[in-house]
Short mmCIF file of C-alpha atoms in Angstrom, two decimals:
data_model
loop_
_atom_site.label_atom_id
_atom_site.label_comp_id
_atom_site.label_asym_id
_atom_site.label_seq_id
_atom_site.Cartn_x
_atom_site.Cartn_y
_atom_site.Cartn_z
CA UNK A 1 111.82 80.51 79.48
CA UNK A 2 113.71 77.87 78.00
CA UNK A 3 116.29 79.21 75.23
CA UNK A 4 115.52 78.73 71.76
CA UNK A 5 116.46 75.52 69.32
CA UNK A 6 116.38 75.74 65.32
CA UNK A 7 113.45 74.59 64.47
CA UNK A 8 112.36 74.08 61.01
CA UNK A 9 110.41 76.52 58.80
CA UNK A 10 106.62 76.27 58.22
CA UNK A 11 105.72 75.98 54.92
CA UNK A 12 102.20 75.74 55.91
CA UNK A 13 99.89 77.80 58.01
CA UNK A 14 99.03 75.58 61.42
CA UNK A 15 95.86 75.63 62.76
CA UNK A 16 95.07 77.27 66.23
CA UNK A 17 94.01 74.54 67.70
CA UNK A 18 97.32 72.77 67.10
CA UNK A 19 99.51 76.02 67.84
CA UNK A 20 97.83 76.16 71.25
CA UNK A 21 98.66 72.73 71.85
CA UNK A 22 102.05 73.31 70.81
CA UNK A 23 101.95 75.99 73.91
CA UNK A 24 100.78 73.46 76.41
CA UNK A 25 105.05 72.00 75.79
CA UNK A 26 107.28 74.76 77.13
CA UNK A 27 109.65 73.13 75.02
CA UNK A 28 107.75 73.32 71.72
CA UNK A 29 107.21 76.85 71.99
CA UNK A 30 109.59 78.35 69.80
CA UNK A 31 107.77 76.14 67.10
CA UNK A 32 104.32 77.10 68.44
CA UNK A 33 105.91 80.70 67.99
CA UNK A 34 106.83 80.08 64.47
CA UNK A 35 103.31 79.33 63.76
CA UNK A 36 102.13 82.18 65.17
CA UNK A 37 104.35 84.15 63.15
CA UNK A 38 104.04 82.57 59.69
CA UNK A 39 99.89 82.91 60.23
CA UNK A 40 99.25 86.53 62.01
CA UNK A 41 102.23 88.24 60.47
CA UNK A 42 100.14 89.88 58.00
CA UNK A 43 97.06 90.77 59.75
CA UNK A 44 99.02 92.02 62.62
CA UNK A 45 100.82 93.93 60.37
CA UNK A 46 97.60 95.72 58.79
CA UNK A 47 96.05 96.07 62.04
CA UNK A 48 99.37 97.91 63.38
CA UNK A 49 99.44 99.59 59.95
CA UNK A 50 95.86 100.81 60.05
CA UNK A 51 96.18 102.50 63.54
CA UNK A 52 99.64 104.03 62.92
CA UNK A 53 98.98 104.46 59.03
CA UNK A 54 103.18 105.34 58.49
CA UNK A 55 104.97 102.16 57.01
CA UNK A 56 108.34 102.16 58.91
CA UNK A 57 106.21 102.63 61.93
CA UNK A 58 104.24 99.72 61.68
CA UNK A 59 107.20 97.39 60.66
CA UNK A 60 108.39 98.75 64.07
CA UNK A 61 105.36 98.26 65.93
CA UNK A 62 104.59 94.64 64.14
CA UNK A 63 107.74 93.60 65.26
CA UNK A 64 107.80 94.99 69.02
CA UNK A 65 104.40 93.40 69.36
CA UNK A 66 105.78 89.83 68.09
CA UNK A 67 108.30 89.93 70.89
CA UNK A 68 105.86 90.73 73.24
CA UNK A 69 104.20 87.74 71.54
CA UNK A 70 106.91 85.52 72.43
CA UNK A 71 107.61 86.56 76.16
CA UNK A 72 104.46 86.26 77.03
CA UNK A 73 103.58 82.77 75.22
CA UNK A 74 103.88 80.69 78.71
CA UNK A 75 101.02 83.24 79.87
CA UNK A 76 98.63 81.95 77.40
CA UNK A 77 96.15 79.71 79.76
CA UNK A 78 93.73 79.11 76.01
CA UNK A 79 90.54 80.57 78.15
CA UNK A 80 90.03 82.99 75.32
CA UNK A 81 91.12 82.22 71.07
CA UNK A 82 94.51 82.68 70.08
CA UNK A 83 94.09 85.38 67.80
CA UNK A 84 92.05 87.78 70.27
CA UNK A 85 94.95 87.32 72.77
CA UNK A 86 97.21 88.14 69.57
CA UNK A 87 95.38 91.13 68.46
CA UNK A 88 94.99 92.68 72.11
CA UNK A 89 99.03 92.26 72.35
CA UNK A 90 99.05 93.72 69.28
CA UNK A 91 96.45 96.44 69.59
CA UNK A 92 97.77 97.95 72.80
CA UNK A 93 101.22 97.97 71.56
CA UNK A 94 100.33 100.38 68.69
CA UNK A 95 98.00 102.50 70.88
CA UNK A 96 101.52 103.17 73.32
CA UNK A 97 103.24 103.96 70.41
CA UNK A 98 100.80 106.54 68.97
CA UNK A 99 100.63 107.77 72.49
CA UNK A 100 104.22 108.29 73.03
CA UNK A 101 104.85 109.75 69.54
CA UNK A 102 102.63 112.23 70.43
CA UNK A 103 103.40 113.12 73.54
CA UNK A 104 106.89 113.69 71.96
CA UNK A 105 105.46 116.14 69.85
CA UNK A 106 103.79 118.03 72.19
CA UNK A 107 100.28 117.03 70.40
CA UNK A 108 97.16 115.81 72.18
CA UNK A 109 96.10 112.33 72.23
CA UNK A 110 92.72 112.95 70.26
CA UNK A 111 94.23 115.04 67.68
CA UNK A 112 95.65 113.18 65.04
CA UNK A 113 96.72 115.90 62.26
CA UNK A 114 99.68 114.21 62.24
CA UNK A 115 98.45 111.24 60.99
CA UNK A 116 96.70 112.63 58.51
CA UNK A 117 99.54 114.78 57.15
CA UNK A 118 101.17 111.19 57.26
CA UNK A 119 98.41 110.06 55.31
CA UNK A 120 98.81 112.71 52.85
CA UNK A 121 102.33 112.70 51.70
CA UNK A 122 102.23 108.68 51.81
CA UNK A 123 99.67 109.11 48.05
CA UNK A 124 102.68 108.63 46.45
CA UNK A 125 104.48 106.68 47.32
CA UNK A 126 104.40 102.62 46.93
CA UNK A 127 103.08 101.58 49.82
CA UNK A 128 100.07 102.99 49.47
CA UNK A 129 97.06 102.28 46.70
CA UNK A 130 95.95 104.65 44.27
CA UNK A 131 92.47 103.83 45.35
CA UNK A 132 90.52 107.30 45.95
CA UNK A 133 87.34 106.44 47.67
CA UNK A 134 90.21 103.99 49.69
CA UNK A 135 92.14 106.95 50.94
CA UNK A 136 89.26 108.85 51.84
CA UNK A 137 87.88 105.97 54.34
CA UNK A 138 91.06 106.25 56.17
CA UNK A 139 91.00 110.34 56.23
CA UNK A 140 87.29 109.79 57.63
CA UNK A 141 88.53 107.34 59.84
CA UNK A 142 91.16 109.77 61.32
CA UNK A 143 88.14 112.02 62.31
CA UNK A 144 87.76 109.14 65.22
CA UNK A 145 89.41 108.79 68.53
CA UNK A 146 92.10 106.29 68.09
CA UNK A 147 90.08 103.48 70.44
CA UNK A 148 87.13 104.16 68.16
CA UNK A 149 89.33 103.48 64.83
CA UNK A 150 90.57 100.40 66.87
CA UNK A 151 87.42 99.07 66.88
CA UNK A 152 85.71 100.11 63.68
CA UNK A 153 88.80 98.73 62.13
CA UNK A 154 88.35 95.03 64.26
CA UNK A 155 84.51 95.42 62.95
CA UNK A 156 84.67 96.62 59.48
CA UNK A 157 87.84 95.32 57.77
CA UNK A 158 88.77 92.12 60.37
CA UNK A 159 84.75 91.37 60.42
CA UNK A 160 85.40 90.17 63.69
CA UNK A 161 82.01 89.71 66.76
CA UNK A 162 81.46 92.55 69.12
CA UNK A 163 82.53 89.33 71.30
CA UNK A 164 85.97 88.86 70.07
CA UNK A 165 86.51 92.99 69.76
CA UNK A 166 85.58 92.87 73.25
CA UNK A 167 88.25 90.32 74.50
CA UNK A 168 90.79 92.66 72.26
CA UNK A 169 89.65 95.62 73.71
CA UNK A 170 88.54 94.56 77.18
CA UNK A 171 85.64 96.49 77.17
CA UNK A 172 81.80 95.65 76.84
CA UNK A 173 80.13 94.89 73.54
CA UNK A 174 77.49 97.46 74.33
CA UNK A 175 79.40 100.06 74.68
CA UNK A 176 81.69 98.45 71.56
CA UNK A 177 78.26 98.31 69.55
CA UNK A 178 77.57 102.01 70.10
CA UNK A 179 81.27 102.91 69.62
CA UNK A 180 81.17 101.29 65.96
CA UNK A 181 78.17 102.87 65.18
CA UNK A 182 78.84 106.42 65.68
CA UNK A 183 81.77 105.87 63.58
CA UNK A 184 79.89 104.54 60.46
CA UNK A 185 77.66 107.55 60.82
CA UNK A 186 80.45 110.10 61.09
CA UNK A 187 82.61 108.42 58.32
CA UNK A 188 79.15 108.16 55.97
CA UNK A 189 78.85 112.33 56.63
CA UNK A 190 82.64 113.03 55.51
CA UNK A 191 82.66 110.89 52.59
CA UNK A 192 79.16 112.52 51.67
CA UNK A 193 80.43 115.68 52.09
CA UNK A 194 83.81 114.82 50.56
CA UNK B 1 76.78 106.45 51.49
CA UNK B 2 76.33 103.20 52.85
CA UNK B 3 80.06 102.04 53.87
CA UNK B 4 78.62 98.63 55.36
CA UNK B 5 76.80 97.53 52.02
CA UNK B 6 79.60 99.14 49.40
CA UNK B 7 82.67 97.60 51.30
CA UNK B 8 85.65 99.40 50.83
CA UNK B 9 89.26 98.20 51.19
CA UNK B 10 92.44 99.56 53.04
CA UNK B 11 94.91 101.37 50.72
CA UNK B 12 98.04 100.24 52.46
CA UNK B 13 100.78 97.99 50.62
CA UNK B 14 103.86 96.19 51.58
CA UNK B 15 107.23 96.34 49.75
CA UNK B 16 107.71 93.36 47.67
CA UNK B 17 108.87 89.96 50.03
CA UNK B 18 108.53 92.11 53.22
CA UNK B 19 106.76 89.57 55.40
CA UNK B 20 109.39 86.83 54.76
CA UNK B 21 112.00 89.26 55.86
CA UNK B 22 109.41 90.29 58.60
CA UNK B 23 109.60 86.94 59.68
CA UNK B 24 112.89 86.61 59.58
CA UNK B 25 113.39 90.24 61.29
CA UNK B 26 111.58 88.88 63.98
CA UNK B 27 112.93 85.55 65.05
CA UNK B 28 116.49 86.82 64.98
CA UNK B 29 115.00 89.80 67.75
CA UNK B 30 113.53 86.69 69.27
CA UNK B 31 117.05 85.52 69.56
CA UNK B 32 119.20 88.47 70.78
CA UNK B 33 116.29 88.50 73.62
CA UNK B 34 116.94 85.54 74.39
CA UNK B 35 120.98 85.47 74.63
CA UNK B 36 120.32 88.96 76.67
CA UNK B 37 118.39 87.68 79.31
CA UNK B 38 120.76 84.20 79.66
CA UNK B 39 122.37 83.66 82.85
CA UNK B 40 125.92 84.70 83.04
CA UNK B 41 128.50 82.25 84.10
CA UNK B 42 130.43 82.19 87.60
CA UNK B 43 133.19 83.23 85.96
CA UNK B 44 131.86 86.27 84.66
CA UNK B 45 132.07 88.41 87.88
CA UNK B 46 135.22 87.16 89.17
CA UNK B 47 137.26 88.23 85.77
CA UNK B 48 134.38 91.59 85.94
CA UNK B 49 136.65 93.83 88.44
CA UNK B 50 139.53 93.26 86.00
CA UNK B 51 138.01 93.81 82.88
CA UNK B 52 136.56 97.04 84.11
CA UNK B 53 139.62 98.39 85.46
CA UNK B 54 141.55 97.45 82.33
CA UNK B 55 138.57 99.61 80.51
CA UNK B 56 139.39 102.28 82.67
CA UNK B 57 143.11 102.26 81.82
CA UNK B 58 142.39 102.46 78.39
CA UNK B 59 139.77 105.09 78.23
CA UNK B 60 142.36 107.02 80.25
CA UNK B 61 145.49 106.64 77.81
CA UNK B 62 143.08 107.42 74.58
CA UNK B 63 142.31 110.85 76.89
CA UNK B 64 145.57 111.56 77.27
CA UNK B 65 146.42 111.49 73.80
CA UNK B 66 149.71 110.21 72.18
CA UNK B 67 152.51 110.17 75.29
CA UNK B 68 155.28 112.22 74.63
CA UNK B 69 158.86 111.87 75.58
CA UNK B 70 161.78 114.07 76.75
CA UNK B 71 163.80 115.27 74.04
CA UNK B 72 166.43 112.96 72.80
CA UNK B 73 165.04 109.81 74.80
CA UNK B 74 165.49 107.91 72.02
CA UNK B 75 168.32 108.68 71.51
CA UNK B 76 169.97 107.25 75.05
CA UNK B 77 167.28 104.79 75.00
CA UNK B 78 169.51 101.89 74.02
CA UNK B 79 172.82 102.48 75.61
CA UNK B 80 170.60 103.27 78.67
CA UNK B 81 168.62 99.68 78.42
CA UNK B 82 172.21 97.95 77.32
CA UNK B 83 173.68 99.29 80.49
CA UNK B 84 171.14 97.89 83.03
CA UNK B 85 170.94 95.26 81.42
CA UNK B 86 174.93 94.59 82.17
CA UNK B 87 174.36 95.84 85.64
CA UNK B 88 171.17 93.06 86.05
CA UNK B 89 173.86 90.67 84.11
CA UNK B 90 176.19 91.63 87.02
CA UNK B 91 173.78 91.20 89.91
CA UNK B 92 172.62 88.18 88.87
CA UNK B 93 175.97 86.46 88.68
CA UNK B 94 177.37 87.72 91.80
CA UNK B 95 181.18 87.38 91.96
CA UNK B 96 182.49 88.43 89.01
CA UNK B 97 186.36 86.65 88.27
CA UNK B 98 188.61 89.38 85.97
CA UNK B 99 191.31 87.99 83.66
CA UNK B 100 194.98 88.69 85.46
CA UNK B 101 195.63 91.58 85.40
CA UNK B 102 193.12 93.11 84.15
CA UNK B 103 192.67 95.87 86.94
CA UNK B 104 196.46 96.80 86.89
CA UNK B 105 195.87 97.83 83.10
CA UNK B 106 192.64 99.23 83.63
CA UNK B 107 193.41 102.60 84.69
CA UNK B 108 195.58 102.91 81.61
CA UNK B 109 192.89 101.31 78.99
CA UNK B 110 190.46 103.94 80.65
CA UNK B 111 192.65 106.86 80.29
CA UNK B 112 194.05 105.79 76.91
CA UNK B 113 190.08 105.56 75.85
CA UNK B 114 189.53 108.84 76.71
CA UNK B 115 192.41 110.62 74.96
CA UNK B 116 190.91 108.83 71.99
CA UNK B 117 187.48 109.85 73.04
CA UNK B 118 189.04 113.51 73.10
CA UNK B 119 190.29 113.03 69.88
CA UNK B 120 187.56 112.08 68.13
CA UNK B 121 185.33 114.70 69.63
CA UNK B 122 188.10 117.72 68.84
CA UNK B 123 188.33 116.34 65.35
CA UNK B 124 191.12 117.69 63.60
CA UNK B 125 194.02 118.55 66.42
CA UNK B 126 195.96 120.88 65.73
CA UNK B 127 200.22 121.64 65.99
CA UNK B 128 202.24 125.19 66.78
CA UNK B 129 203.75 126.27 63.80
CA UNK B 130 207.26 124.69 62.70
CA UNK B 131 206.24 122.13 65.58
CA UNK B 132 207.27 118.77 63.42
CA UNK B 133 210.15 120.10 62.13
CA UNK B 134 211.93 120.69 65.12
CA UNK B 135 210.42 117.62 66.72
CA UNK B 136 213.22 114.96 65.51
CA UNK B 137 216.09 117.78 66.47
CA UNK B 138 214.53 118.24 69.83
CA UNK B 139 214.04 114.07 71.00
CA UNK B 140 217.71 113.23 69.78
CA UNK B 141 218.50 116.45 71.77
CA UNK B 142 217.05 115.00 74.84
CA UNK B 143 218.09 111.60 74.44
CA UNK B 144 221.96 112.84 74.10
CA UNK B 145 220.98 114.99 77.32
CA UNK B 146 219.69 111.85 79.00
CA UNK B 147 223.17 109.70 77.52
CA UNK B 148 225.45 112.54 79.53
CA UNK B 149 223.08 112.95 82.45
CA UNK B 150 223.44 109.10 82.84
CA UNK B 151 227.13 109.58 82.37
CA UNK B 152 227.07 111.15 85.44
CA UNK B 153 227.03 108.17 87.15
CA UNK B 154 229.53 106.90 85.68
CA UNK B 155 232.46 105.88 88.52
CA UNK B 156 236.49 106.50 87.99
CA UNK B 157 239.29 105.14 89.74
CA UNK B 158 240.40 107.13 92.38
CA UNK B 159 243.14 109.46 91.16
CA UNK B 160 241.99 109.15 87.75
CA UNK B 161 241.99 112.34 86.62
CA UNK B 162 245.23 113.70 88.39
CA UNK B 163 247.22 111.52 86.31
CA UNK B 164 244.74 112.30 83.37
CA UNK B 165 246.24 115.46 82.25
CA UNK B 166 249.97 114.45 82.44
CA UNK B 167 248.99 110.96 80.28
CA UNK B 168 247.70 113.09 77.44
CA UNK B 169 249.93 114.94 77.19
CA UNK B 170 252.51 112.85 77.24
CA UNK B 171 250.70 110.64 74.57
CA UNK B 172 250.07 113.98 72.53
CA UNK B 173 251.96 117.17 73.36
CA UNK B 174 255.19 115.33 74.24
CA UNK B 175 255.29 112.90 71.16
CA UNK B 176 255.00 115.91 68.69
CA UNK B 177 258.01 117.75 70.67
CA UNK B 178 260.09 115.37 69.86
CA UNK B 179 260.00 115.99 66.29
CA UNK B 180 258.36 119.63 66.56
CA UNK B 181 259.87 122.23 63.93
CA UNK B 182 257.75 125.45 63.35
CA UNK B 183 257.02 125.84 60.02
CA UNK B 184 255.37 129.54 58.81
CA UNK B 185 251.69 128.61 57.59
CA UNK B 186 252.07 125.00 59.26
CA UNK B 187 249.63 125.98 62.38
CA UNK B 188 247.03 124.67 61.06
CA UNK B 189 247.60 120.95 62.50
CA UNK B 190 248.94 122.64 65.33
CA UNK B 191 245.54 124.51 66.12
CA UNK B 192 243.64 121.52 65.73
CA UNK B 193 245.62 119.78 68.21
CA UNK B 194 245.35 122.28 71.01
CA UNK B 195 241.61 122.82 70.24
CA UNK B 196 241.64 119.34 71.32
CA UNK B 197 243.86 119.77 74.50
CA UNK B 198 241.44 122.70 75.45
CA UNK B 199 239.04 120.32 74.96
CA UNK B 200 239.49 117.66 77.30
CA UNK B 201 241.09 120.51 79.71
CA UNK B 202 237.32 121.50 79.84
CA UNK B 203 235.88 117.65 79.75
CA UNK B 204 238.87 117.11 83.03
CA UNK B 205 237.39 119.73 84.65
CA UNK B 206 233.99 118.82 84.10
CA UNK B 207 234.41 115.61 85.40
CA UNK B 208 236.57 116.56 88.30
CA UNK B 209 233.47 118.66 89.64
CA UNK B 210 230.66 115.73 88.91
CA UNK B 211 232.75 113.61 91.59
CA UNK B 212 234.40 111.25 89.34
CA UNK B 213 233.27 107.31 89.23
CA UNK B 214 235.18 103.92 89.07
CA UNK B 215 232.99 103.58 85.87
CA UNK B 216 235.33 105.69 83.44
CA UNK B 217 238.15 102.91 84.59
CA UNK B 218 237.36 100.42 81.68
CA UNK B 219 237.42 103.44 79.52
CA UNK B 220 241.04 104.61 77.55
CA UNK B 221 241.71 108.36 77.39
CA UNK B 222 242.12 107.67 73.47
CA UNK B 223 239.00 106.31 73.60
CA UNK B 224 237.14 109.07 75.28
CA UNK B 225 238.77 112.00 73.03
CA UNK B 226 237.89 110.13 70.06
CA UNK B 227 234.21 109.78 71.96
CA UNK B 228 234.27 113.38 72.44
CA UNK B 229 235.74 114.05 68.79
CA UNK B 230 233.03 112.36 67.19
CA UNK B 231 230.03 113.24 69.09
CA UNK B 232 227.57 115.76 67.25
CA UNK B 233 226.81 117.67 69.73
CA UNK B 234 225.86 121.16 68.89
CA UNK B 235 227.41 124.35 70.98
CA UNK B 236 224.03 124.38 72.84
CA UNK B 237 224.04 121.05 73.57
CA UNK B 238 227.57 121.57 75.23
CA UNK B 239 226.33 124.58 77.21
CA UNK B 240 223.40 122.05 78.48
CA UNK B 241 225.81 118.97 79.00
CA UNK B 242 228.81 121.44 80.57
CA UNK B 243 227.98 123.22 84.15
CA UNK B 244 226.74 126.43 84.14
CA UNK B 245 229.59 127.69 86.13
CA UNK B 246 232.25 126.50 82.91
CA UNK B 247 231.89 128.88 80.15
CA UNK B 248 232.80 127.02 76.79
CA UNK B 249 234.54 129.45 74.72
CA UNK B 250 232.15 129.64 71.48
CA UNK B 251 234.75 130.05 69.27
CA UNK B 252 238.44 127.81 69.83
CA UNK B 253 240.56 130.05 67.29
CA UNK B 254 243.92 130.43 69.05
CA UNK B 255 246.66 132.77 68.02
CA UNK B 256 249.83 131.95 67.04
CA UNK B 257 251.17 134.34 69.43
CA UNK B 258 249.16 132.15 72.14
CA UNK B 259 250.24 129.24 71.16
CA UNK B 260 253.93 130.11 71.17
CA UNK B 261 253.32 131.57 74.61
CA UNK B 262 251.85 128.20 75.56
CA UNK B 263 254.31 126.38 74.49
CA UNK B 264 257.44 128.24 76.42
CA UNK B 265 256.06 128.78 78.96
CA UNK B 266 256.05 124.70 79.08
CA UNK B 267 259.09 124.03 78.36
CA UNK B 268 257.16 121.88 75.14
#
């Protein structure tokens, strides 16, 4: 990989299309990078944030997951969209993490009590909105298996095609399709019953 | 509840300017990756071994703790660096030339340093009681010893002193008789005068049995009883200078009855 130059700041958000002709040039990547950076940064963040809920943890993972980003930028051959190959960099690189922190902890990979005792004790604090019916979603949503908030989340808040979910998640959009829709049902029962 | 038709939003918020610093976090990661995985130059490994080693050495002295030194190293430390550094002075220039001399005084320099190094490390030196006031009595004692015992030496014509007696006398004893008259209470000149005779009787003898030299030839017999006259010397210093065989009557006091004796029996 060739070592990086200083290259200017964006000041606007590029296109795709012209970051992934930016990748074609091995030596225009670190500005294709920047542009990657300056327009994903925040919905990686979220997505990160969503599946690992703590702040410090998705700063962490956001930031692992750019790296990634950038070592792996001359493996981008643009037969699938830029931001699918961003989120699945993204999306397994918060699924490790959740799956290491538990293992740490001795907990098993379907229960997440921990996250929701995360969830809980973050109400107060500033990084989180005051929103009721807002925290309750995500306490439903910790009811799930972490692959099935993965995808809910991709569907629900990203409003992304079963297509594109299933080039993040490399798996089928049947099976994606039923996924998301036992999740609505189950989240629909705890807020009802909540 | 119908979550699909009544969207709801994500609670989760972001300090305030965290995704500029995000950015920011991120390309300087970007760049410590990429100075980590640049190649290392060729001179890397060859200066490697060293640097390790020299690692080593100094993870091994901070184990060790502060060295310590023998007691009172310091203390020798620089006469003990000043003297090899005369000895590499000396290697290094080979012969060494001394002033003239210098190696016929040196024994004395040494041994004269050393009574003052004795000196100074006794401090205050101490005397036998009475010691300096004797001390001037006792070197002009010697040196008057050392005058006499050099006297010795001293050479007479032969015959000198066989004809010794009968000149002084005739030059003393036989000049008085002349006009000699014995006067009651007058004996005092008279005692003086044979105190003198019974003097240089002993100083004839004295000289007869220390082999008389030609040296006393020069010399007048007037001048060596006014020599003898004069000299201070005490009754010890007599005993010294006379041989132990002579005993030198401590006190000279002669009768009258002696000297009348003496003097008929002489025919003075």
């Amino acid at each position: 990989m060739e070592s990086l130059t200083v290259a200017p700041r964006l000041f606007f958000n590029m296109k795709d299309e012209e970051i992934i002709a930016l990748l074609a040039d091995p030596a225009e990547h670190e500005k294709a990078f920047r542009g990657i950076l300056k327009a994903y940064k925040e919905k990686i963040y979220y997505h990160v944030r969503k599946i690992v809920i703590d702040h410090d943890d998705a700063d962490d993972v956001t930031q692992e997951a750019f790296i990634k980003i950038w070592r792996n930028l001359d493996k981008f051959r643009g037969d699938s969209k830029l931001y699918t190959w961003l989120y699945r960099i993204a999306t397994n690189e918060a699924l490790t993490f959740l799956q290491k922190k538990k293992k740490d902890r001795g907990i098993s990979i379907d229960d997440n009590e921990m996250l929701v005792a995360t969830l809980e004790s973050s109400k107060s604090d500033t990084y989180m909105g005051g929103e009721e019916i807002e925290m309750k979603l995500q306490k439903a949503l910790l009811l799930l298996t972490d692959k099935q908030r993965v995808v809910f989340n991709l569907k629900y808040f990203e409003e992304l095609k079963y297509e594109e979910i299933a080039e993040i998640t490399e798996t089928s959009v049947g099976g994606l399709k039923a996924t998301y829709h036992f999740a609505v049902k189950k989240i629909e029962e705890f807020l009802t019953k909540n | 509840m119908n979550i699909e038709i009544n969207k709801i939003h994500h609670p989760y918020k972001v300090p305030e300017g965290y995704f500029e610093e995000l950015e920011e976090n991120v390309m300087a990661q970007v760049h410590i990756q990429e100075l980590k995985n640049q190649e290392v130059s060729a001179e890397y490994f060859e200066d490697l071994e060293s640097n390790i080693l020299s690692q080593i050495k100094i993870e091994s002295l901070k184990k060790a703790g502060s060295p310590s030194v023998e007691k009172g190293y310091f203390e020798n430390l620089e006469a003990e660096i000043l003297g090899k550094a005369k000895i590499d002075i000396f290697k290094t220039k080979g012969n060494i030339a001394t002033p003239e001399g210098y190696f016929e005084n040196l024994e004395s320099e040494i041994l004269g340093k050393a009574k003052i190094d004795i000196f100074k490390s006794k401090g205050n030196l101490s005397t036998p009681e009475g010691y300096f006031e004797n001390l001037e009595e006792q070197i002009l004692a010697k040196k008057n010893i050392e005058i006499l015992k050099g006297a010795d030496k001293l050479e007479t014509p032969e015959g000198y002193f066989d004809s010794l007696e009968n000149d002084i006398l005739s030059k003393t004893v036989e000049q008085k008789k002349s006009n000699f008259t014995v006067q009651k209470g007058g004996f005092k000149y008279f005692r003086n005068a044979a105190a003198i005779l019974l003097i240089s009787a002993i100083s004839v003898l004295f000289y007869r049995q220390s082999q008389p030299k030609d040296a006393f030839a020069d010399i007048s017999n007037e001048e060596m009883i006014a020599y003898l006259a004069d000299q201070p010397l005490t009754d010890t210093q007599l005993e010294t200078v006379v041989d132990e065989t002579i005993t030198v009557p401590v006190n000279l006091e002669v009768s009258d009855q002696e000297l009348e004796q003496f003097i008929k029996e002489n025919n003075i």
